[in-house]
Amino acid sequence: MDYKVIAFDVMGSDNGLIPAVDAAIKLLGEQKDLKIIFVGDEVSLKKELSSRKYNQNQVEILNTTEVIEMTDGIMDIRRKKDSSMVKALELVKDGKADAITTGGATAPFVAGCHFILKKIDGIERPGFMPVIPTLVKGKITLLLDVGANLECDPEDLVNFAIMATAYSKAVNGIENPEVALLNIGEEKSKGLELHQKAYKLLEENKSLNFVGNIESRYLANGKVDIIVTDGYTGNIALKAAEGMGKSLLTEIKFALTKNLFRKLAALRLRKAFKEVSAKFDYKNHAGAIILGAKSIAFKSHGSSDKIAFYATLKMTYNAIKNDVVNKVKKALEK
Amino acid sequence: MDYKVIAFDVMGSDNGLIPAVDAAIKLLGEQKDLKIIFVGDEVSLKKELSSRKYNQNQVEILNTTEVIEMTDGIMDIRRKKDSSMVKALELVKDGKADAITTGGATAPFVAGCHFILKKIDGIERPGFMPVIPTLVKGKITLLLDVGANLECDPEDLVNFAIMATAYSKAVNGIENPEVALLNIGEEKSKGLELHQKAYKLLEENKSLNFVGNIESRYLANGKVDIIVTDGYTGNIALKAAEGMGKSLLTEIKFALTKNLFRKLAALRLRKAFKEVSAKFDYKNHAGAIILGAKSIAFKSHGSSDKIAFYATLKMTYNAIKNDVVNKVKKALEK
């Protein structure tokens, strides 16, 4: 069988390998043409896998002795040669896997994609692209870059737009994805030189469906399919939005459980609150791709549980299935 | 009587002058040493004032014929010489008022403060400083700059910290305000050159209680009293947080009113939801000061209602009472 193969770095995330294994087994049961190479400590992996049911042909283990820790920096990718992250990246580089998924540290992973997977021709700076759940039912927004490159030039932003457009078409099935530029106002003249120049280039590029500037207040409003920005700004905007969402939900929970009367009334609204959190829950959109690397590379939240890892593995599988990297390459050649 | 005098530009905000007049009359009733010079269309103002009770000694009107519109730019401050905003600024410059409050357009107002009020010696870039309500009861966080200067150098950020510290001590009564630098991570080495240099300068400045970097996800967590950043980043972070808060509340409202059963249950939790919105409601913190101008200059949200205008006028009054500008000047001389 012609398997789609994911090299899955199961070490280095916050919650250990159990949720990672749980998620992988679930997806393997659903996708019969998927093979997962678990990369990490073989003893622990075998112990975890032994208690689970799965098709043995769909599973491999690659033993590694080192771990890239959450506190590790960029250079540890060079230093820890037998780490699960490095070995998983090498599997992809050597053509033994089609994609990598990891829940490990972001900075070393981005560096590893640079050093080991290398970049697509013409791409100077790959973008780190998470998915933003939005108020509009079923609609997600892709945001990039959120931190792979703190500084970008206007051309990088155009490349982000081209790559994300190809991704959105291939994976999300959006016919003509709307692209916006993150800025402090809607007018063309707003922002720094970077934004004014990028606006002009985006507008001129006929392969893009550029709709203008978007303010960070509309990040989760589902106004567009893709928002491009430099990594510093994207990181600030994303974390500000996530943080406020979390603060607000914490505050609501506090207010609703303040006394027994409120607790009882809130209980009757459980379903309503579940609907809201399901919409905004990052777990169902936990994966972010390094777009511009020569192969498919997905990062799951460091604190991923089974649901989050499952979502990221599924995104990785869909990216392989839809041949994302080749479609991105073709879009860049135009 | 030695009045504290506010020049109140009542034109140019979204909701007309009725909420502005309502708010002013309320505060005038509470603060007997306050005088407000209403600057705007005399006919409309007289009509509005005629139906209200107030001490005539506390009120003046300055008639103007032009209005700075929300869509107006920086140069309109020079062009519209008889606009309410320009005339109100001139009252302050000429010593006929101690401070200005406006609900008009931000960019022309910031420009007007530059051109007409001028800057405190040693300040190259005044900062636009709103108040962030936080999760911690009774605690607010000052954030600057949020858009007066898109680009800043490290020295500007230090000046923001010094000025905001003086403000926080004088107006908010915080003894030793904690200052943090907005950044993409907590480590000293994070961010762009701007942040690394600013970190060093902030750390070295012994007049400041600098506590390090803060991520945008903690904007509303009440971790610190003051957060400094460049105007571009501050604008992006503030709007991202505000936008997500609004999106989430919209979504919750939608979920809770979906059917009659939920509506009835939600009704019983009305008080709980009111507590939450009161905490996060910008209306009670609608004013932002242009810190570094030679006089006190407050901007209220463009969509201010009576509550918002009242909050901003009260902040303006407190700033006069606490002699903020002189305290800021002294802090900068050290």
mmCIF file of C-alpha atoms in Angstrom, chain A residues 7 9 68 72-74 77 85-86 88-89 99-117 128 288-290 293 296-300:
data_model
loop_
_atom_site.group_PDB
_atom_site.id
_atom_site.type_symbol
_atom_site.label_atom_id
_atom_site.label_comp_id
_atom_site.label_asym_id
_atom_site.label_seq_id
_atom_site.Cartn_x
_atom_site.Cartn_y
_atom_site.Cartn_z
ATOM 1 C CA ALA A 7 7.120 11.314 11.328
ATOM 2 C CA ASP A 9 7.966 13.611 17.316
ATOM 3 C CA ILE A 68 14.545 19.214 22.696
ATOM 4 C CA ASP A 72 15.892 24.988 24.513
ATOM 5 C CA GLY A 73 16.963 27.526 21.928
ATOM 6 C CA ILE A 74 17.662 27.531 18.236
ATOM 7 C CA ILE A 77 18.791 21.756 17.041
ATOM 8 C CA MET A 85 12.774 16.436 16.743
ATOM 9 C CA VAL A 86 15.989 16.289 14.710
ATOM 10 C CA ALA A 88 11.904 13.167 12.775
ATOM 11 C CA LEU A 89 12.989 16.063 10.565
ATOM 12 C CA ALA A 99 5.606 15.225 6.863
ATOM 13 C CA ILE A 100 6.551 15.923 10.454
ATOM 14 C CA THR A 101 4.253 16.682 13.379
ATOM 15 C CA THR A 102 5.626 17.855 16.721
ATOM 16 C CA GLY A 103 4.377 19.344 19.973
ATOM 17 C CA GLY A 104 7.882 20.468 20.874
ATOM 18 C CA ALA A 105 9.434 23.906 21.301
ATOM 19 C CA THR A 106 8.650 26.396 18.532
ATOM 20 C CA ALA A 107 11.948 28.240 18.035
ATOM 21 C CA PRO A 108 14.103 25.095 17.643
ATOM 22 C CA PHE A 109 11.457 23.591 15.361
ATOM 23 C CA VAL A 110 11.404 26.617 13.070
ATOM 24 C CA ALA A 111 15.215 26.522 13.023
ATOM 25 C CA GLY A 112 15.169 22.794 12.318
ATOM 26 C CA CYS A 113 12.880 23.332 9.345
ATOM 27 C CA HIS A 114 15.353 25.921 8.013
ATOM 28 C CA PHE A 115 18.489 23.842 8.572
ATOM 29 C CA ILE A 116 17.234 20.338 7.857
ATOM 30 C CA LEU A 117 14.170 20.532 5.588
ATOM 31 C CA PHE A 128 4.523 30.116 10.818
ATOM 32 C CA ALA A 288 0.289 25.521 12.728
ATOM 33 C CA ILE A 289 2.271 24.797 9.578
ATOM 34 C CA ILE A 290 5.712 26.144 8.669
ATOM 35 C CA ALA A 293 9.670 24.677 4.101
ATOM 36 C CA ILE A 296 5.122 19.592 5.323
ATOM 37 C CA ALA A 297 5.956 20.552 8.906
ATOM 38 C CA PHE A 298 3.270 20.979 11.576
ATOM 39 C CA LYS A 299 3.608 22.211 15.111
ATOM 40 C CA SER A 300 0.936 21.441 17.719
#
